[in-house]
Coordinates of C-alpha atoms in Angstrom, one line a residue:
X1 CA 0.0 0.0 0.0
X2 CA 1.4 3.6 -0.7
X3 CA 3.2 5.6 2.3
X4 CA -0.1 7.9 2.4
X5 CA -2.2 4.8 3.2
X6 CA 0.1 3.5 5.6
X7 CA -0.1 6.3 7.6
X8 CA -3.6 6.2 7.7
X9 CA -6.0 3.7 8.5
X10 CA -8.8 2.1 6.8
X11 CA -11.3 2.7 9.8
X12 CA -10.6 6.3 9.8
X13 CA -12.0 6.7 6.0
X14 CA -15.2 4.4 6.5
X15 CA -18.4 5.6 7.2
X16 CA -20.1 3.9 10.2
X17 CA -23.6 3.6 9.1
X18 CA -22.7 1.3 4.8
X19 CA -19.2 -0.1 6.6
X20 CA -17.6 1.3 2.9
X21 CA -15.1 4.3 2.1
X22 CA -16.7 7.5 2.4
X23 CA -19.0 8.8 -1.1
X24 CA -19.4 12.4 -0.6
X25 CA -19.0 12.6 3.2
X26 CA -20.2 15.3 5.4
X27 CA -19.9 16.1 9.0
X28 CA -22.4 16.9 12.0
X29 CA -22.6 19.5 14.3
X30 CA -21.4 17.4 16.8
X31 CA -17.9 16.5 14.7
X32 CA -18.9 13.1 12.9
X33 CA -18.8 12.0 9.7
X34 CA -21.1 10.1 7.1
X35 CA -21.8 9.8 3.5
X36 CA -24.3 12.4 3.0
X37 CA -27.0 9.3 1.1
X38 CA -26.1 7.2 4.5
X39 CA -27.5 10.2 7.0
X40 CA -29.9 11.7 4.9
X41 CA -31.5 8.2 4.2
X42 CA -31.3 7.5 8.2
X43 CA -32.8 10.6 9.5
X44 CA -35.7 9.8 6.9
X45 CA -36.6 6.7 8.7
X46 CA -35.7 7.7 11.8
X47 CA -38.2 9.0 14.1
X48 CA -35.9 11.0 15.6
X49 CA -33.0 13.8 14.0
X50 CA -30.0 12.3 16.1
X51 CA -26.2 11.1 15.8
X52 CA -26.1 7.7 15.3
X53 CA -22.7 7.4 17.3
X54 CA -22.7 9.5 20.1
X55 CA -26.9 9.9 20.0
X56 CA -26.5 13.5 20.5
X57 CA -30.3 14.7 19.4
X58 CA -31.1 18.2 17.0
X59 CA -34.0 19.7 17.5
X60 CA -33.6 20.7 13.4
X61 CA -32.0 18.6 11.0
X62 CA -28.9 20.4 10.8
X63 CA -27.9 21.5 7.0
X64 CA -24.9 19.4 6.0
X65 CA -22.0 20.4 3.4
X66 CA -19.6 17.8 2.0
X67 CA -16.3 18.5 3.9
X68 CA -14.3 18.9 0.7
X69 CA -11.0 17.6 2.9
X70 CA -12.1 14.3 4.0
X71 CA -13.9 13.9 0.6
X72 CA -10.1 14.3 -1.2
X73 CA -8.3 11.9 1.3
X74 CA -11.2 9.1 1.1
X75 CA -10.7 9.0 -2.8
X76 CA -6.7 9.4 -2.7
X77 CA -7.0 6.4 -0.2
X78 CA -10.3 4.6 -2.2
X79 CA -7.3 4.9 -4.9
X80 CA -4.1 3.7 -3.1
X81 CA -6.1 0.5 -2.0
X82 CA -7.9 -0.4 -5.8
X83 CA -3.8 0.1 -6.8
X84 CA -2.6 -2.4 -4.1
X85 CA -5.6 -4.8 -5.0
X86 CA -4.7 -4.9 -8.4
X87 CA -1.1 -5.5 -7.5
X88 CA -1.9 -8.1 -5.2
X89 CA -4.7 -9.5 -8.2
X90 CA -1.7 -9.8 -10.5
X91 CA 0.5 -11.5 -8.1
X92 CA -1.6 -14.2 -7.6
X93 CA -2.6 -15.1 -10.8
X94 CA 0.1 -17.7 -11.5
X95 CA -0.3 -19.1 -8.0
X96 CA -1.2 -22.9 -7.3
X97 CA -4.6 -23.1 -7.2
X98 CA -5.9 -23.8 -3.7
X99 CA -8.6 -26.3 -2.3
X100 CA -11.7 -25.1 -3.4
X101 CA -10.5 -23.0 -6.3
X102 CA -10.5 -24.2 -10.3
X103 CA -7.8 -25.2 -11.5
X104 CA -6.2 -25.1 -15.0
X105 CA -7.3 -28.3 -17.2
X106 CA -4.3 -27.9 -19.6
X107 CA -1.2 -27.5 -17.0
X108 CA 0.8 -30.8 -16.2
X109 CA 2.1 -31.0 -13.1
X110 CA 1.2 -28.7 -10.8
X111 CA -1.9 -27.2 -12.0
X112 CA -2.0 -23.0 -11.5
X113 CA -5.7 -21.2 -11.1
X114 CA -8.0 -20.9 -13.5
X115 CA -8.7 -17.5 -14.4
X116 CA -11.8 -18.0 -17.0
X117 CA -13.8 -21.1 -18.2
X118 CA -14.5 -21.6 -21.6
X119 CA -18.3 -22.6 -22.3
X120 CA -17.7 -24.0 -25.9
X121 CA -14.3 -25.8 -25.0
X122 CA -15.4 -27.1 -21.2
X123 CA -12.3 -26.5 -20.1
X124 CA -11.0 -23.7 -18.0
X125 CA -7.7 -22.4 -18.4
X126 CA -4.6 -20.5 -16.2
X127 CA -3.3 -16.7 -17.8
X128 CA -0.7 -19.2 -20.0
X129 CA -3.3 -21.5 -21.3
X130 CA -6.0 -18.6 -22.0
X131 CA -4.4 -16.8 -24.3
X132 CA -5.1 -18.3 -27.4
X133 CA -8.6 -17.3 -26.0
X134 CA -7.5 -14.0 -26.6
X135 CA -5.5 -13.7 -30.0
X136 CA -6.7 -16.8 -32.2
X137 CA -10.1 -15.0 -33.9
X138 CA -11.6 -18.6 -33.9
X139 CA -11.5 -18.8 -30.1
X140 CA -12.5 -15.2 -29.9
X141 CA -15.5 -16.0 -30.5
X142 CA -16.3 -18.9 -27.2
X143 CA -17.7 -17.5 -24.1
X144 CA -16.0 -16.9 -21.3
X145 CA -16.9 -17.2 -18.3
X146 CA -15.7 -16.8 -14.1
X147 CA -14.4 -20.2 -13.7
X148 CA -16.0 -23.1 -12.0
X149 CA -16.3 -26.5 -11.8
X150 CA -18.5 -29.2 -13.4
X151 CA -18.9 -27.4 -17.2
X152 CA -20.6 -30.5 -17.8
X153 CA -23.6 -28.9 -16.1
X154 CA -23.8 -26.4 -18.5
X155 CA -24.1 -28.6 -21.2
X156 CA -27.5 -30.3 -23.2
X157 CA -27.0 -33.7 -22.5
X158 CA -29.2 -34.6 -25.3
X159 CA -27.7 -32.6 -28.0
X160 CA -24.2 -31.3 -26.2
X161 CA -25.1 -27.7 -26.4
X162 CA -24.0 -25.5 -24.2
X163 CA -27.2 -23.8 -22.2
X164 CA -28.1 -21.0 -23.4
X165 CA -31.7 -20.2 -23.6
X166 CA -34.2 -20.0 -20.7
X167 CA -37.8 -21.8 -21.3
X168 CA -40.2 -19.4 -18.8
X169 CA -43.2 -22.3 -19.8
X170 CA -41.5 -25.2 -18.0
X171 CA -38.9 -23.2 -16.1
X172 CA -35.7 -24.4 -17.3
X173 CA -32.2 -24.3 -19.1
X174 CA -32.2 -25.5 -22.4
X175 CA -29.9 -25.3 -25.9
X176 CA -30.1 -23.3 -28.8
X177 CA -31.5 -26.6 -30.3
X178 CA -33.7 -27.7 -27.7
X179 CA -35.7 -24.1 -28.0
X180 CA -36.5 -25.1 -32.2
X181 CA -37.3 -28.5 -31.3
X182 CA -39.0 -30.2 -27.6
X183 CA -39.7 -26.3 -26.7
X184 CA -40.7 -24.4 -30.0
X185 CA -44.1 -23.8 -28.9
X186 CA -42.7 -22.4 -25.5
X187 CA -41.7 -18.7 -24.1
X188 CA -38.0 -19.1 -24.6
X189 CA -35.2 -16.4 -24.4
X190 CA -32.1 -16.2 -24.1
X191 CA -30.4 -17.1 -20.8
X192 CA -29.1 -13.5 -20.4
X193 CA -32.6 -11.6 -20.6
X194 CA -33.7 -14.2 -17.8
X195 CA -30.2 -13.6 -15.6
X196 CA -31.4 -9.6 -15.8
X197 CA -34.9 -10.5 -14.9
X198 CA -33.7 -12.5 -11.8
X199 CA -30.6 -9.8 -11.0
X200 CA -33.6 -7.1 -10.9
X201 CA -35.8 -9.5 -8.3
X202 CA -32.4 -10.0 -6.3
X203 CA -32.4 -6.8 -6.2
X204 CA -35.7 -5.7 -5.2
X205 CA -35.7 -8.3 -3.0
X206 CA -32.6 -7.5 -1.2
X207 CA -33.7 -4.1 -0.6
X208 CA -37.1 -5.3 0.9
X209 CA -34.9 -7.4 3.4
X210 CA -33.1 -4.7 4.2
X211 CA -36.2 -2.6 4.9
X212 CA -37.2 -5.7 7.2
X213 CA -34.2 -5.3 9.0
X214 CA -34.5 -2.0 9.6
X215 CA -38.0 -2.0 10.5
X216 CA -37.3 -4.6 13.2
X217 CA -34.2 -2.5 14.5
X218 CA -37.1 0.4 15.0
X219 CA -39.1 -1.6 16.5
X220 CA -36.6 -2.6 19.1
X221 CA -35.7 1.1 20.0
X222 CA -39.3 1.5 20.2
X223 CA -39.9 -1.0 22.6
X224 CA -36.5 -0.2 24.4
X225 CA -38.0 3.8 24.7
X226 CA -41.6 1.8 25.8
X227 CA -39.6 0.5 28.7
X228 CA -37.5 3.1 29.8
X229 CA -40.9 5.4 29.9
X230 CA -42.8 2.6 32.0
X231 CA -39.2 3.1 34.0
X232 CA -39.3 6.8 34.6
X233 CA -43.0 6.4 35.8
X234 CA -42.2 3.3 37.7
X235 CA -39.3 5.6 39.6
X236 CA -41.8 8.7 39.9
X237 CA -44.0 6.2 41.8
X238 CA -41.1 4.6 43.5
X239 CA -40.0 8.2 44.8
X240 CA -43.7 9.4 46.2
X241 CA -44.2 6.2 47.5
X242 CA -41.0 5.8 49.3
X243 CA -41.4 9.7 50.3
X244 CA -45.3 8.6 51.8
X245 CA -44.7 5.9 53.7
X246 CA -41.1 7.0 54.8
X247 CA -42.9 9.6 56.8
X248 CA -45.5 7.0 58.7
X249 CA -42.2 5.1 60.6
X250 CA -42.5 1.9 61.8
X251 CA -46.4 1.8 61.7
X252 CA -46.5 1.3 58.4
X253 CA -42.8 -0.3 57.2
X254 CA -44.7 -3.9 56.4
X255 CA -47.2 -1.1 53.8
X256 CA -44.6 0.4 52.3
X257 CA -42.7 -3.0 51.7
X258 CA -45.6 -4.3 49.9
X259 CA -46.0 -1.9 47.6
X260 CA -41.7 -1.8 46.5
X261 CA -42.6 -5.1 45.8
X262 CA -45.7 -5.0 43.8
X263 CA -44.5 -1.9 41.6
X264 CA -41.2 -3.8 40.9
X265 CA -42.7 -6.5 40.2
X266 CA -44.4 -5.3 37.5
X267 CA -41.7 -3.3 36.1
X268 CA -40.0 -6.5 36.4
X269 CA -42.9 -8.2 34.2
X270 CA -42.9 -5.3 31.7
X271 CA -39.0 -5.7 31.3
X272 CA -38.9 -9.0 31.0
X273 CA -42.3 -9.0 28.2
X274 CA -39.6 -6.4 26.3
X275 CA -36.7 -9.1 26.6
X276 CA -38.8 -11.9 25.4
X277 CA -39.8 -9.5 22.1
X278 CA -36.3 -8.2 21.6
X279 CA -34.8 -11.6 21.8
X280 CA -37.3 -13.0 19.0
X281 CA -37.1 -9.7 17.3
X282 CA -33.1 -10.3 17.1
X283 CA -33.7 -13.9 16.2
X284 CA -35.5 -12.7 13.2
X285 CA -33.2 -9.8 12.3
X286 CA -30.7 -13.1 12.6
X287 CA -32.1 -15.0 10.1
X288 CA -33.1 -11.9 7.7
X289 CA -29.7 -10.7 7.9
X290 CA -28.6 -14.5 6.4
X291 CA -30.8 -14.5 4.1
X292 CA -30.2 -10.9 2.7
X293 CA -25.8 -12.2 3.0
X294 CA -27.4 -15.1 0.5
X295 CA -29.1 -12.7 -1.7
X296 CA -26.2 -10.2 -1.9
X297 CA -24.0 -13.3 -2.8
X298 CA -26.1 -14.3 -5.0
X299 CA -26.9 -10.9 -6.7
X300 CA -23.4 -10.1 -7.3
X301 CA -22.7 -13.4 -9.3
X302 CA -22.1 -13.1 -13.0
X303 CA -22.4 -16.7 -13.4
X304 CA -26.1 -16.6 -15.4
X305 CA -26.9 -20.3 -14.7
X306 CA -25.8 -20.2 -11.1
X307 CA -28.2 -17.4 -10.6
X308 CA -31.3 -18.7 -12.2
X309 CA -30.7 -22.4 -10.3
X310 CA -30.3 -21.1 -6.9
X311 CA -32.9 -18.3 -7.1
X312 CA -35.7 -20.0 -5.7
X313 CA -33.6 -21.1 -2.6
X314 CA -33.4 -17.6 -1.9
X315 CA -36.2 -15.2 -3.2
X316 CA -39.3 -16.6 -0.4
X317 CA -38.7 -14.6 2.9
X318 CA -37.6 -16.9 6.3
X319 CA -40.5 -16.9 8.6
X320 CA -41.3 -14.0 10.6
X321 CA -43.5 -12.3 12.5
X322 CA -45.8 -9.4 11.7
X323 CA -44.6 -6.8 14.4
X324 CA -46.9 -3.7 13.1
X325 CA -49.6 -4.2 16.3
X326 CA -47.0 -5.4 18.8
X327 CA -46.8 -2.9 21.7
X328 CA -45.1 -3.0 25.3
X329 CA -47.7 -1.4 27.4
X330 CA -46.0 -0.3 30.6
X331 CA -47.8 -1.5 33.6
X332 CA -50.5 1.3 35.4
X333 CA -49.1 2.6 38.7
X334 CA -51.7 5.2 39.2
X335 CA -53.6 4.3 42.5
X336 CA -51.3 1.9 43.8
X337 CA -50.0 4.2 46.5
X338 CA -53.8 5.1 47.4
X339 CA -54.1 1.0 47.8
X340 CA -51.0 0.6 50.2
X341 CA -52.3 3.6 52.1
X342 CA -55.7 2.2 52.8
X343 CA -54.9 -0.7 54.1
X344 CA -53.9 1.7 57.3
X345 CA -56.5 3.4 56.6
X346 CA -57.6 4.0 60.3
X347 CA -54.2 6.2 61.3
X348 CA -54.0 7.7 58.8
X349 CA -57.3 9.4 57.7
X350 CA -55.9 12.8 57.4
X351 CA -53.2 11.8 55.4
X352 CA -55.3 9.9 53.3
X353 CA -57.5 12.9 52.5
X354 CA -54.9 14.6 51.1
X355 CA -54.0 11.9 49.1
X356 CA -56.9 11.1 47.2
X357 CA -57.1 15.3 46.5
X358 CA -54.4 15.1 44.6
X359 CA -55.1 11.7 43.0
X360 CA -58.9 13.1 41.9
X361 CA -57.6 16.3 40.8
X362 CA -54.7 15.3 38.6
X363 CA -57.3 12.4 36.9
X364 CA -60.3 15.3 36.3
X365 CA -57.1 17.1 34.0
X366 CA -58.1 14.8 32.0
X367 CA -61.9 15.6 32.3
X368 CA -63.8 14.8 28.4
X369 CA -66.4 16.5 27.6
X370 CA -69.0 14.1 27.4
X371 CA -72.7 14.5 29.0
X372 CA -74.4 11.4 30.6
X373 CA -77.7 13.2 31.7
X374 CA -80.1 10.8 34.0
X375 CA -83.1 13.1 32.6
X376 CA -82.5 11.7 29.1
X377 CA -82.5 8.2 30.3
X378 CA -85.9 8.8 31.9
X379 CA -87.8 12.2 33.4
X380 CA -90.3 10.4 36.0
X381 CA -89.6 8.3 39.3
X382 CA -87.9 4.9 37.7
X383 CA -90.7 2.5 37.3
X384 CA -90.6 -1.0 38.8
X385 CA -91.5 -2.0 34.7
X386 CA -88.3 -3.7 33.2
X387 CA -89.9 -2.5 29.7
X388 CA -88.9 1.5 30.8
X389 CA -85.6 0.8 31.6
X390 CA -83.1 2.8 29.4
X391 CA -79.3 3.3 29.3
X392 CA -77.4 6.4 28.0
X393 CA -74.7 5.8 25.9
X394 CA -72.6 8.5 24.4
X395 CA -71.8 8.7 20.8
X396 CA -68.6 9.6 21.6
X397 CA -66.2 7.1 21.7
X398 CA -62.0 6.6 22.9
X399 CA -59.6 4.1 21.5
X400 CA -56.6 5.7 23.5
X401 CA -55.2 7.9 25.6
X402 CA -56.7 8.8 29.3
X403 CA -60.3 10.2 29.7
X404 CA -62.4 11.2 32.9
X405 CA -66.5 12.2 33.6
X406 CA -68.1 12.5 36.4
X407 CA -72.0 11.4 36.7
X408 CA -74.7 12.8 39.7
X409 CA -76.2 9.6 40.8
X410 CA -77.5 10.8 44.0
X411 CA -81.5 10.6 43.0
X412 CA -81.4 7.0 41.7
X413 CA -81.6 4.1 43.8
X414 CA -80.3 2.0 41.8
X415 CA -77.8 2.5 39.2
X416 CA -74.6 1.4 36.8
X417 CA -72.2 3.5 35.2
X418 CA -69.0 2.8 33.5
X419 CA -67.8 2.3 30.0
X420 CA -68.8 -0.3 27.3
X421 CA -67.3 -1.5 24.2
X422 CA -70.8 -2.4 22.9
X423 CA -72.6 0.5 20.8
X424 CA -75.9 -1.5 21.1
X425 CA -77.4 -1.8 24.5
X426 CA -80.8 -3.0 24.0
X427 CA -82.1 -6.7 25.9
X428 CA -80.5 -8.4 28.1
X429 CA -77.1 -7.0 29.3
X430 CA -74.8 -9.0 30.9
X431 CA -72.8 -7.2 32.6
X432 CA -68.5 -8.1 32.6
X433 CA -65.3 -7.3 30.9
X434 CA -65.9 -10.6 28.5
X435 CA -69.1 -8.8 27.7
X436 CA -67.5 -5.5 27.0
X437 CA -68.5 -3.6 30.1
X438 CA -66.5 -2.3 32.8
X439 CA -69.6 -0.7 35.2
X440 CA -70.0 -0.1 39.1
X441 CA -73.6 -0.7 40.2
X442 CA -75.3 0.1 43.1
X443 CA -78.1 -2.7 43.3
X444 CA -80.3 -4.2 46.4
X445 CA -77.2 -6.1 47.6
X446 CA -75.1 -2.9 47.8
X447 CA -72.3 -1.7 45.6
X448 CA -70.4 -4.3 43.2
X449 CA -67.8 -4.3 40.7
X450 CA -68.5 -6.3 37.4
X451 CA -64.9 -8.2 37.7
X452 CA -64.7 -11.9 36.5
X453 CA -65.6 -12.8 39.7
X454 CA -67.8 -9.2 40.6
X455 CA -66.6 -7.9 43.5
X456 CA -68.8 -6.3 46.6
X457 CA -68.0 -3.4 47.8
X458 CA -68.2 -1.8 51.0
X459 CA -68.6 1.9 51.2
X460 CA -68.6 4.2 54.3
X461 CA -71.2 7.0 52.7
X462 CA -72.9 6.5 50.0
X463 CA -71.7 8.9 47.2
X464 CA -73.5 12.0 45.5
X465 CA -71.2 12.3 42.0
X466 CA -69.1 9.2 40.9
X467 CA -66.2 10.2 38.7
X468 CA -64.8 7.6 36.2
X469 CA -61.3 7.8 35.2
X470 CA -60.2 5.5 31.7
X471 CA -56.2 4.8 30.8
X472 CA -56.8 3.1 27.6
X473 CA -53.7 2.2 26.7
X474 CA -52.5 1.0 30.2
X475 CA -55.6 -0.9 30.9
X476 CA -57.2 1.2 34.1
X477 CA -60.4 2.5 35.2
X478 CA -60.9 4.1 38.5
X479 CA -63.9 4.9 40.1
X480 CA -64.3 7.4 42.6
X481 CA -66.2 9.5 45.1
X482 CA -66.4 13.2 43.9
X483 CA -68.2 14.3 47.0
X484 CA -65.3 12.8 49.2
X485 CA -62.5 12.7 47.0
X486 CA -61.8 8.6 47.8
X487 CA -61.2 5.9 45.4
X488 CA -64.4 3.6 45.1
X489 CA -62.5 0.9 43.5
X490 CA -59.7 0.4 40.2
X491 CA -59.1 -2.3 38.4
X492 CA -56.7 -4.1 35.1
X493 CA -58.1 -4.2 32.7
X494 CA -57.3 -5.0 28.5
X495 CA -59.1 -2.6 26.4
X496 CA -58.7 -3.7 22.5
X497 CA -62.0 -2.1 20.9
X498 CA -63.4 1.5 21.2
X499 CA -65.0 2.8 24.8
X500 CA -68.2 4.9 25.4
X501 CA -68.9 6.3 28.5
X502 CA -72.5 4.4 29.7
X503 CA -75.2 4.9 32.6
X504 CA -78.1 3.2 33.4
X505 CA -80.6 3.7 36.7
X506 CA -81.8 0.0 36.6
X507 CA -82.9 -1.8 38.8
X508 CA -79.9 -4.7 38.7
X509 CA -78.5 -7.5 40.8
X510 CA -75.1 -6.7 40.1
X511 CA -74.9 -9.0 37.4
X512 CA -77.3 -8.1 34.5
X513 CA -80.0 -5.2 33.2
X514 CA -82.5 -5.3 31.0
X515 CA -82.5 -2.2 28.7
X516 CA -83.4 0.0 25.0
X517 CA -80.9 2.4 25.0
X518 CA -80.7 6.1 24.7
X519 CA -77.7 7.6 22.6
X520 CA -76.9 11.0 23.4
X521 CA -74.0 13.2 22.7

């Protein structure tokens, strides 16, 4: 290599992103350098405008300019290399020819490399031996090929042609004589018009692997960001929590232990769902990646008959795995610090008080404005008639995000409010999350939860306004008492169809209603 390249390395002129000498590099603001195709072409699928080495993140896509210096001594040493190649190329033609490479069928003795393999002849031949391939005009005329082994391959055996026509109908390699004869009434061209056919599919093929790959390498740093958010909320918690309960002493150490536990244990659950799907997504980036070394191998072989008889090995995608609705949803820690508190409830009321203030008051910023009026649903004293019972159901209708309302249920006796997945709400209503409904009631038998089991409640007061608090994406609902700022109840939920907010004053055991419905907006 020259004395320029020598005192340079090859790492310092490669671009980090293709792995290949800079082509018209350019430098960030933060002092690194691509080709200006690699980082344009990465910011453009990139949700975000960042550095791909140090991750340092612009605001703005910065405007880049080809550093003229580093462009002149990436093609002075693209240069200096292509020279050395060729010297070491030229060296090594008259080598030996190894195990594994083709070796000369005219030499005696030792036999040297071949460096071409005639197609006509069947024979492939060393620089010595070739080059009455080269001056004799009768031998001008044979084709040459990259050498290889077993010519006899590319040969009719019923008429001891060499291949050279492609036969689309059946599929196959066949002679010049074969395509007047067993094939005339066929689709036949020549081998070289199918070869460009297949190069273009390698191609096209190739780059959707690529995309694959890429797509899945999103969808890792997606889920990796999906983890460290459910991680910053999962400290947030951590840091309240630890902050509550550090203040009670020892009364309520065994509390404040239980709920470390259960919050890192489902941090520990939502890391561990993110492993599982990275390790299968890297599994599949695995296997893509093989396959798209195959197809690049493949693509960049000159050989026409090697490419047309391995193509179908290659061209069907390895098996993988639709990722476009996969999500990590990081587990809901809202309530769980009102939960630990209440189970010392009795010491603690003040404390408490002020607790569920600030728990009610953050969830109403998330107040919606949707109207569940009881007068809609029915304007006289509710009848003991099952026929008059009617629901309100709002045409509006969430598939994400958080939502709150709050409902005055203080003049019915009976009631159930919640959200519903079902847009129809006439008959018989059965009332649980396999149904679609996630409702409290108050019925004859006191408050219940429709949970698979339903779940009685027991409430100190009865309340006046019951707000309803929804994190769709996290699976939550909260219920709770306006009028005394306390959590009725919360539960887990899996939300995978659109919500409507939904009230009914029905009479109800807890279990079921009987109801036409009344849409309303």
């Amino acid at each position: 290599m020259s004395a320029a390249s020598c005192l340079l390395s090859e790492d310092q002129f490669l671009c980090s992103i293709c792995l290949d000498v800079f082509m018209n590099p350019v430098s960030t603001p933060c002092g690194h350098n691509f080709c200006k195709t690699c980082i344009t072409q990465h910011w453009d699928i990139s949700p975000l405008c960042r550095c791909p080495i140090c991750k340092r993140q612009y605001k703005t896509r910065p405007e880049l300019h080809v550093n003229t210096f580093i462009s002149e001594m990436a093609a002075q040493f693209k240069l200096s290399a292509q020279q050395e190649a060729s010297r070491s190329s030229s060296s090594s033609q008259q080598q030996s020819a190894k195990p594994g490479e083709v070796p000369c069928d005219v030499c005696s003795g030792t036999k040297l490399k071949a460096l071409k393999s005639c197609l006509v002849c069947l024979a492939s031949y060393c620089e010595t031996h070739l080059e009455p391939h080269q001056t004799v005009s009768g031998l001008k005329r044979h084709q040459l090929i990259d050498p290889v082994m077993n010519l006899e391959r590319r040969i009719c055996l019923m008429h001891n042609k060499p291949l050279e026509m492609f036969c689309k109908t059946n599929q196959s390699c066949v002679c010049v004589i074969c395509s007047l004869s067993n094939h005339k009434t066929h689709d036949v061209v020549p081998l070289k018009e199918e070869y460009e056919v297949k190069m273009a599919e390698l191609v096209k093929k190739e780059a959707e692997l690529q995309a694959m790959i890429v797509k899945r390498l999103n969808k890792i740093q997606e889920i990796k960001d999906a983890v460290q958010l459910s991680k910053d909320e999962a400290d947030r918690e951590l840091e309240g929590g630890v902050q509550f309960f550090g203040d009670l002493m020892e009364a309520v150490e065994r509390g404040l232990k239980e709920f470390m536990e259960e919050i890192t244990e489902k941090q520990r659950r939502a890391e561990k769902q993110a492993e599982d799907l990275i390790k299968e997504l890297k599994q599949e980036i695995f296997e893509l990646t093989k396959r798209s070394s195959e197809v690049e191998k493949l693509s960049r072989s000159e050989d026409h008959l090697h490419v047309i008889q391995n193509f179908s090995s290659v061209k069907d995608d390895p098996p993988t795995k639709d990722w476009t609705n996969t999500r990590v949803r990081p587990p809901p820690y809202e309530g769980m610090v009102v939960r630990a508190v209440s189970q010392v409830e009795k010491m603690l009321n003040d404390q408490m008080k002020i607790l569920f203030e600030g728990e009610l008051k953050r969830v109403q910023g998330y107040r919606c404005y949707v109207t569940l009026d009881p007068d809609m649903v029915h304007p006289r004293p509710l009848q003991h008639n099952r026929n008059d019972c009617r629901c309100v159901l709002s045409k509006q209708s969430f598939s994400s995000g958080r939502f709150y309302f709050e409902l005055d249920v203080d003049k019915w006796s009976t009631w159930t409010l919640g959200v519903t997945r079902e847009h129809n709400v006439k008959g018989e209503i059965k009332l649980s999350p396999n149904n679609g409904y996630w409702t409290l009631c108050l019925c004859s038998t006191g408050y219940v939860v429709s949970t698979e089991p339903r779940v009685s409640l027991s409430l100190r007061s009865k309340p006046e306004k019951v707000g309803v608090y929804v994190h769709y994406d996290k699976g939550l609902i909260c219920f709770y008492d306006v009028s005394t700022a306390a959590l009725i109840c919360s539960s887990d939920c899996s939300f995978t169809e659109k919500l409507y907010p939904f009230f009914s004053p029905c009479a109800n055991d807890g279990l079921s209603i009987h109801s036409s419905s009344c849409v309303i907006q």
